[in-house]
Short mmCIF file of C-alpha atoms and ligand atoms in Angstrom, two decimals:
data_model
loop_
_atom_site.label_atom_id
_atom_site.label_comp_id
_atom_site.label_asym_id
_atom_site.label_seq_id
_atom_site.Cartn_x
_atom_site.Cartn_y
_atom_site.Cartn_z
CA MET V 23 228.31 74.22 -100.61
CA SER V 24 227.71 77.58 -99.16
CA ALA V 25 227.01 77.94 -95.26
CA GLN V 26 223.15 79.46 -94.43
CA ILE V 27 224.61 82.52 -92.69
CA ILE V 28 222.86 82.68 -88.83
CA ASP V 29 221.61 86.65 -88.76
CA GLY V 30 222.35 87.91 -85.25
CA LYS V 31 221.07 90.97 -86.37
CA ALA V 32 217.40 89.38 -86.78
CA ILE V 33 217.73 87.21 -83.90
CA ALA V 34 218.29 89.53 -81.46
CA GLN V 35 215.35 92.36 -82.31
CA LYS V 36 213.10 89.09 -82.00
CA VAL V 37 214.26 88.30 -78.71
CA ARG V 38 214.00 91.73 -77.84
CA GLY V 39 210.32 92.00 -79.21
CA GLU V 40 209.40 88.64 -77.19
CA VAL V 41 210.88 90.82 -73.74
CA THR V 42 209.47 93.70 -74.47
CA GLN V 43 205.62 92.15 -75.13
CA ASN V 44 206.27 90.31 -71.69
CA VAL V 45 207.94 93.53 -69.56
CA ALA V 46 204.54 95.39 -70.40
CA GLU V 47 202.51 91.80 -69.16
CA PHE V 48 204.88 92.32 -66.55
CA VAL V 49 203.76 95.96 -65.95
CA ALA V 50 200.12 94.72 -66.36
CA ARG V 51 200.49 92.24 -63.48
CA LEU V 52 203.14 93.97 -61.08
CA GLY V 53 202.01 97.33 -61.72
CA ARG V 54 206.46 98.48 -62.06
CA PRO V 55 208.63 97.56 -65.15
CA PRO V 56 211.60 95.66 -64.23
CA GLY V 57 214.65 97.42 -63.60
CA LEU V 58 218.45 97.09 -64.41
CA ASP V 59 221.09 99.25 -62.67
CA VAL V 60 224.58 98.98 -64.92
CA VAL V 61 227.58 100.41 -63.12
CA LEU V 62 230.91 101.39 -65.08
CA VAL V 63 234.48 102.33 -63.06
CA GLY V 64 235.99 104.80 -64.97
CA GLU V 65 236.36 105.07 -68.78
CA ASN V 66 237.79 102.82 -70.96
CA GLN V 67 236.66 103.30 -74.23
CA ALA V 68 234.86 100.42 -74.52
CA SER V 69 232.67 100.19 -71.40
CA VAL V 70 231.23 103.35 -72.19
CA VAL V 71 229.63 102.58 -75.35
CA TYR V 72 228.54 98.39 -73.81
CA THR V 73 227.19 100.07 -70.52
CA ARG V 74 225.52 102.66 -72.66
CA ASN V 75 224.04 100.25 -74.74
CA LYS V 76 222.84 98.24 -72.04
CA GLU V 77 220.79 101.08 -70.78
CA LYS V 78 219.64 102.14 -73.56
CA THR V 79 218.27 98.82 -74.91
CA ALA V 80 216.63 97.69 -71.38
CA THR V 81 214.63 101.70 -71.90
CA GLU V 82 213.37 100.73 -75.45
CA ALA V 83 212.49 97.40 -74.01
CA GLY V 84 209.85 99.10 -71.28
CA MET V 85 212.34 98.52 -68.40
CA ARG V 86 213.76 100.80 -65.75
CA SER V 87 217.68 101.65 -66.31
CA ARG V 88 219.57 103.30 -64.65
CA LEU V 89 223.67 103.54 -65.50
CA HIS V 90 226.36 104.66 -62.26
CA LYS V 91 228.92 106.36 -63.31
CA LEU V 92 231.81 106.44 -60.86
CA PRO V 93 235.23 107.88 -61.83
CA GLU V 94 238.38 105.96 -62.45
CA SER V 95 239.45 106.36 -58.93
CA THR V 96 236.85 104.78 -56.76
CA SER V 97 237.90 103.05 -54.45
CA GLU V 98 237.06 98.88 -53.78
CA ALA V 99 234.91 99.94 -50.92
CA GLU V 100 233.39 102.52 -52.44
CA LEU V 101 232.12 100.38 -55.22
CA LEU V 102 231.09 97.23 -52.63
CA ASP V 103 229.26 99.71 -50.97
CA LEU V 104 226.46 100.69 -54.05
CA VAL V 105 226.99 97.23 -54.93
CA ARG V 106 225.61 96.75 -51.19
CA GLN V 107 223.01 99.78 -51.56
CA LEU V 108 221.48 98.36 -54.91
CA ASN V 109 221.15 94.75 -53.59
CA ALA V 110 219.11 96.49 -50.77
CA ASP V 111 216.65 98.14 -53.41
CA PRO V 112 213.43 96.88 -53.77
CA ASN V 113 213.15 98.56 -57.32
CA VAL V 114 216.05 97.58 -58.73
CA ASP V 115 216.21 93.39 -60.63
CA GLY V 116 219.43 93.15 -62.28
CA ILE V 117 222.66 95.00 -61.64
CA LEU V 118 225.66 94.50 -63.41
CA VAL V 119 228.93 95.70 -62.99
CA GLN V 120 231.03 96.41 -66.89
CA LEU V 121 234.23 94.95 -66.90
CA PRO V 122 236.92 95.53 -66.70
CA LEU V 123 237.77 96.81 -63.82
CA PRO V 124 240.62 99.40 -62.44
CA LYS V 125 243.59 97.17 -61.58
CA HIS V 126 242.76 98.22 -58.09
CA ILE V 127 239.76 96.45 -57.74
CA ARG V 128 239.61 93.17 -57.62
CA GLU V 129 236.61 92.16 -59.60
CA ASP V 130 236.01 88.35 -58.16
CA ARG V 131 235.09 90.74 -55.46
CA VAL V 132 232.68 92.54 -56.33
CA LEU V 133 230.92 89.65 -58.46
CA GLU V 134 230.52 87.85 -55.75
CA THR V 135 229.01 90.84 -53.56
CA ILE V 136 226.31 90.70 -55.93
CA ASP V 137 222.72 89.61 -54.24
CA PRO V 138 223.10 86.53 -56.65
CA SER V 139 218.64 86.73 -58.16
CA LYS V 140 220.19 90.12 -59.02
CA ASP V 141 223.56 88.61 -61.00
CA VAL V 142 222.58 89.28 -64.51
CA ASP V 143 225.50 88.71 -66.08
CA GLY V 144 225.55 85.37 -64.66
CA PHE V 145 229.03 85.24 -63.46
CA HIS V 146 228.27 84.43 -59.90
CA ALA V 147 230.16 81.57 -58.55
CA LEU V 148 226.30 80.42 -56.60
CA ASN V 149 225.01 80.92 -60.56
CA SER V 150 227.90 78.93 -62.33
CA GLY V 151 227.37 76.21 -59.55
CA LEU V 152 223.82 75.87 -60.65
CA LEU V 153 224.78 76.05 -64.31
CA MET V 154 227.34 73.01 -63.54
CA SER V 155 223.93 70.91 -61.57
CA GLY V 156 221.47 71.66 -63.90
CA ARG V 157 219.56 74.03 -61.57
CA PRO V 158 217.72 76.85 -62.88
CA ALA V 159 220.20 79.76 -62.52
CA LEU V 160 221.01 83.10 -64.37
CA VAL V 161 223.12 82.28 -66.98
CA PRO V 162 225.94 84.03 -68.69
CA CYS V 163 224.70 86.42 -71.25
CA THR V 164 226.73 85.11 -74.66
CA PRO V 165 226.98 81.69 -74.41
CA LEU V 166 222.88 82.05 -73.70
CA GLY V 167 222.64 84.11 -76.73
CA CYS V 168 224.38 80.62 -78.64
CA MET V 169 221.96 78.33 -77.89
CA ARG V 170 219.47 80.13 -78.69
CA LEU V 171 221.49 80.91 -81.97
CA LEU V 172 221.34 76.97 -82.76
CA LYS V 173 217.42 76.56 -81.49
CA GLU V 174 216.91 79.23 -84.04
CA CYS V 175 218.74 77.56 -86.94
CA GLY V 176 216.78 74.05 -85.77
CA THR V 177 220.13 71.97 -85.06
CA ASP V 178 219.65 68.92 -83.24
CA LEU V 179 222.27 68.43 -80.42
CA LYS V 180 221.17 65.58 -78.44
CA GLY V 181 223.87 63.07 -79.22
CA ALA V 182 225.60 65.81 -81.53
CA ARG V 183 230.06 66.20 -80.99
CA ALA V 184 230.24 69.79 -80.06
CA VAL V 185 234.15 71.18 -79.53
CA VAL V 186 233.81 74.47 -77.73
CA VAL V 187 237.25 76.09 -78.48
CA GLY V 188 238.32 78.47 -74.57
CA ARG V 189 237.63 78.32 -71.65
CA SER V 190 237.29 81.14 -70.19
CA ASN V 191 233.88 81.62 -67.13
CA ILE V 192 231.85 84.07 -68.74
CA VAL V 193 231.60 82.21 -72.22
CA GLY V 194 233.88 78.36 -72.82
CA LYS V 195 232.64 77.10 -69.44
CA PRO V 196 228.92 78.12 -69.33
CA MET V 197 228.63 77.48 -73.53
CA ALA V 198 229.66 73.54 -72.83
CA LEU V 199 227.57 73.70 -69.74
CA LEU V 200 224.80 74.63 -72.06
CA LEU V 201 225.28 71.68 -75.08
CA LEU V 202 225.60 70.22 -72.31
CA ALA V 203 222.29 70.28 -70.74
CA GLU V 204 220.84 69.92 -74.03
CA HIS V 205 222.70 66.43 -74.48
CA ALA V 206 225.79 67.13 -76.92
CA THR V 207 228.74 65.26 -75.92
CA VAL V 208 231.10 68.18 -75.63
CA THR V 209 235.10 68.99 -75.98
CA ILE V 210 236.06 72.48 -74.44
CA ALA V 211 239.78 72.85 -76.31
CA HIS V 212 242.30 75.36 -74.78
CA SER V 213 245.75 76.92 -75.61
CA ARG V 214 247.14 73.49 -75.00
CA THR V 215 245.21 71.97 -77.00
CA LYS V 216 246.87 69.09 -79.29
CA ASP V 217 246.77 69.01 -82.76
CA LEU V 218 243.27 71.12 -82.58
CA PRO V 219 242.18 70.89 -86.34
CA ALA V 220 241.87 67.90 -85.22
CA VAL V 221 239.80 68.03 -82.50
CA CYS V 222 237.66 70.95 -83.96
CA ARG V 223 237.26 68.59 -87.27
CA GLU V 224 235.03 65.87 -84.36
CA ALA V 225 232.42 69.15 -84.26
CA ASP V 226 229.05 68.54 -85.38
CA VAL V 227 228.99 71.45 -83.24
CA LEU V 228 232.09 73.95 -83.16
CA VAL V 229 232.07 77.42 -81.11
CA ALA V 230 235.42 79.37 -80.98
CA ALA V 231 235.58 81.73 -78.36
CA VAL V 232 238.88 82.46 -78.74
CA GLY V 233 239.80 86.17 -79.42
CA LYS V 234 242.54 85.74 -82.21
CA ALA V 235 241.46 86.86 -85.61
CA LYS V 236 240.96 83.76 -87.64
CA MET V 237 242.86 81.60 -86.06
CA LEU V 238 239.79 78.61 -87.01
CA GLY V 239 239.56 78.05 -90.96
CA ALA V 240 239.08 75.39 -93.50
CA ASP V 241 240.40 72.88 -91.59
CA HIS V 242 239.47 73.42 -88.51
CA VAL V 243 235.27 73.15 -90.03
CA LYS V 244 234.13 69.10 -90.76
CA PRO V 245 231.86 69.74 -93.86
CA GLY V 246 228.00 70.38 -92.50
CA ALA V 247 229.36 71.32 -88.88
CA VAL V 248 227.61 74.20 -87.52
CA VAL V 249 229.79 77.17 -86.88
CA ILE V 250 229.11 79.72 -84.04
CA ASP V 251 231.84 82.77 -83.40
CA VAL V 252 231.93 84.78 -80.32
CA GLY V 253 234.92 86.06 -81.23
CA ILE V 254 235.52 90.24 -81.58
CA ASN V 255 239.07 90.66 -83.33
CA ARG V 256 240.00 93.85 -84.96
CA THR V 257 241.88 93.51 -88.48
CA ASP V 258 244.92 95.37 -89.03
CA ASP V 259 242.99 97.92 -90.70
CA GLY V 260 240.61 98.31 -88.50
CA LYS V 261 237.52 95.52 -89.34
CA LEU V 262 236.17 93.77 -86.60
CA CYS V 263 236.21 89.69 -87.50
CA GLY V 264 235.54 87.16 -85.55
CA ASP V 265 237.75 83.96 -84.29
CA VAL V 266 236.90 82.06 -87.83
CA ASP V 267 237.97 82.79 -91.07
CA PHE V 268 234.78 83.41 -92.10
CA ASP V 269 235.06 82.78 -95.57
CA ALA V 270 237.30 80.18 -95.62
CA ALA V 271 234.81 78.25 -92.87
CA LYS V 272 231.55 78.63 -94.81
CA GLU V 273 232.53 76.62 -97.66
CA LYS V 274 232.10 73.25 -95.52
CA ALA V 275 229.49 74.83 -93.17
CA SER V 276 226.24 74.25 -93.17
CA TRP V 277 225.42 77.23 -90.50
CA ILE V 278 227.43 80.16 -89.88
CA THR V 279 227.74 83.18 -87.99
CA PRO V 280 229.12 86.36 -89.32
CA VAL V 281 230.74 88.56 -87.36
CA PRO V 282 229.71 91.47 -87.09
CA GLY V 283 226.01 90.35 -86.96
CA GLY V 284 226.01 86.93 -85.28
CA VAL V 285 226.71 86.41 -81.32
CA GLY V 286 227.92 90.12 -80.55
CA PRO V 287 224.01 91.33 -80.60
CA MET V 288 222.11 88.29 -79.16
CA THR V 289 224.65 88.85 -75.74
CA ILE V 290 223.04 92.64 -75.06
CA ALA V 291 219.30 91.19 -76.39
CA CYS V 292 219.94 88.38 -73.69
CA LEU V 293 221.02 90.10 -71.00
CA MET V 294 217.35 91.67 -71.21
CA TYR V 295 215.66 88.10 -71.23
CA ASN V 296 217.91 87.72 -67.36
CA THR V 297 216.59 91.05 -66.23
CA LEU V 298 213.03 90.49 -66.44
CA LEU V 299 213.51 86.15 -65.59
CA ALA V 300 215.54 87.82 -62.22
CA ALA V 301 212.58 90.28 -61.80
CA GLU V 302 210.33 87.68 -62.63
CA ARG V 303 211.63 84.75 -60.29
CA ARG V 304 212.20 87.42 -57.67
CA LEU V 305 208.50 89.07 -57.57
CA THR V 306 206.82 85.39 -57.39
CA SER V 307 209.35 83.79 -54.74
CA ALA V 308 209.10 87.27 -52.61
P1 NDP A 413 239.51 85.23 -72.92
O1 NDP A 413 240.52 85.40 -72.69
O2 NDP A 413 239.27 84.92 -71.72
O3 NDP A 413 239.45 83.37 -73.15
C1 NDP A 413 240.11 82.28 -74.14
C2 NDP A 413 240.21 81.54 -74.28
O4 NDP A 413 241.01 80.66 -75.61
C3 NDP A 413 241.44 80.37 -73.08
O5 NDP A 413 240.70 79.39 -72.84
C4 NDP A 413 242.03 80.25 -74.18
O6 NDP A 413 243.16 79.14 -73.14
C5 NDP A 413 242.21 80.10 -75.62
N1 NDP A 413 242.74 80.28 -76.10
C6 NDP A 413 243.89 81.19 -76.67
N2 NDP A 413 244.38 80.82 -77.30
C7 NDP A 413 243.84 79.87 -77.78
C8 NDP A 413 244.60 78.91 -79.32
N3 NDP A 413 245.82 79.20 -79.64
N4 NDP A 413 244.26 77.39 -79.10
C9 NDP A 413 243.32 77.06 -78.16
N5 NDP A 413 242.68 77.82 -78.07
C10 NDP A 413 243.44 79.27 -77.22
O7 NDP A 413 238.15 85.36 -74.04
P2 NDP A 413 236.82 85.34 -73.67
O8 NDP A 413 236.23 83.84 -72.75
O9 NDP A 413 236.68 86.65 -72.40
O10 NDP A 413 236.07 85.81 -74.94
C11 NDP A 413 236.79 85.63 -76.40
C12 NDP A 413 236.46 86.04 -78.08
O11 NDP A 413 234.85 86.38 -77.35
C13 NDP A 413 237.32 87.05 -77.36
O12 NDP A 413 237.54 87.89 -78.27
C14 NDP A 413 235.81 88.41 -77.18
O13 NDP A 413 235.88 89.63 -77.11
C15 NDP A 413 235.13 87.44 -77.28
N6 NDP A 413 233.43 88.42 -76.29
C16 NDP A 413 232.54 87.95 -77.41
C17 NDP A 413 231.13 88.66 -76.90
C18 NDP A 413 229.84 88.48 -77.42
O14 NDP A 413 229.43 89.30 -76.99
N7 NDP A 413 230.06 88.39 -79.13
C19 NDP A 413 231.29 88.50 -75.32
C20 NDP A 413 232.10 87.77 -74.92
C21 NDP A 413 233.29 87.64 -75.00
P3 NDP A 413 243.76 79.05 -71.77
O15 NDP A 413 242.97 78.87 -70.85
O16 NDP A 413 244.47 78.16 -71.81
O17 NDP A 413 244.37 80.31 -71.64
#
């Protein structure tokens, strides 16, 4: 049996359509669009593309969006100054500082300076803490997107066994917490996990967030499992691939995300969702 494909591109389009419609209602109600400010320090090629796409996608959704491009030589103090200005600006609802930052700038320092109510990446410790305690938070976009993909393919998470491979603060840990909040029984696996294939084979829902090309194969997939592949890797011939060996895993899974066209497009769609949410919360609590 071959798995059904979870079409992240189509679902992301649907999310963006919903956001666009809600932005129009927001403008009609509150007289201004939600505002997203994206900050890029330096010329990292991937970051240049990502930030341009974020700015463009926000504009397409009817938001006000602005890209602040700073030189590689920007000091930590200068960057913190800009973040504080954006914190104080009432027309700014979302602030995103693109990572990675140049080595001379402490990422933690910058992320912790962003006003948590404008932290649309969901990386501030306050938002992580709120997520952990099951309270309303701004949730990191990639795991949020994965949850929407699971919902769209009708996965029943209540009581399901979920295994998340990877324990980063931006993907693995928040993903595990979101699954737990939906009543899954969750295991987090990582580089020290013993007998990873056996752990993964227990999963009704398997989420791969490792960063190693095609590391999880048929041996890691329980028949009928739903497989979400967060990984973005390049093979030796320059092609994009995930952490899951798609061709092998799809013969055992019931549903599976492709790479590209799975989780990737959801991340930016969920950034739009978070920006609108941040704007709604700020303006309605003011
Ligand atoms: P990190 O490098 O921060 O974390 C990787 C995790 O994988 C770590 O917890 C690490 O364990 C674990 N790991 C590494 N090797 C193994 C192994 N052999 N067996 C089991 N676990 C292992 O990565 P990120 O979480 O930031 O990203 C993961 C992947 O997702 C990357 O490919 C990244 O490009 C992609 N990504 C995709 C996004 C999208 O929009 N689609 C957004 C963000 C990330 P340990 O903690 O023990 O070192």
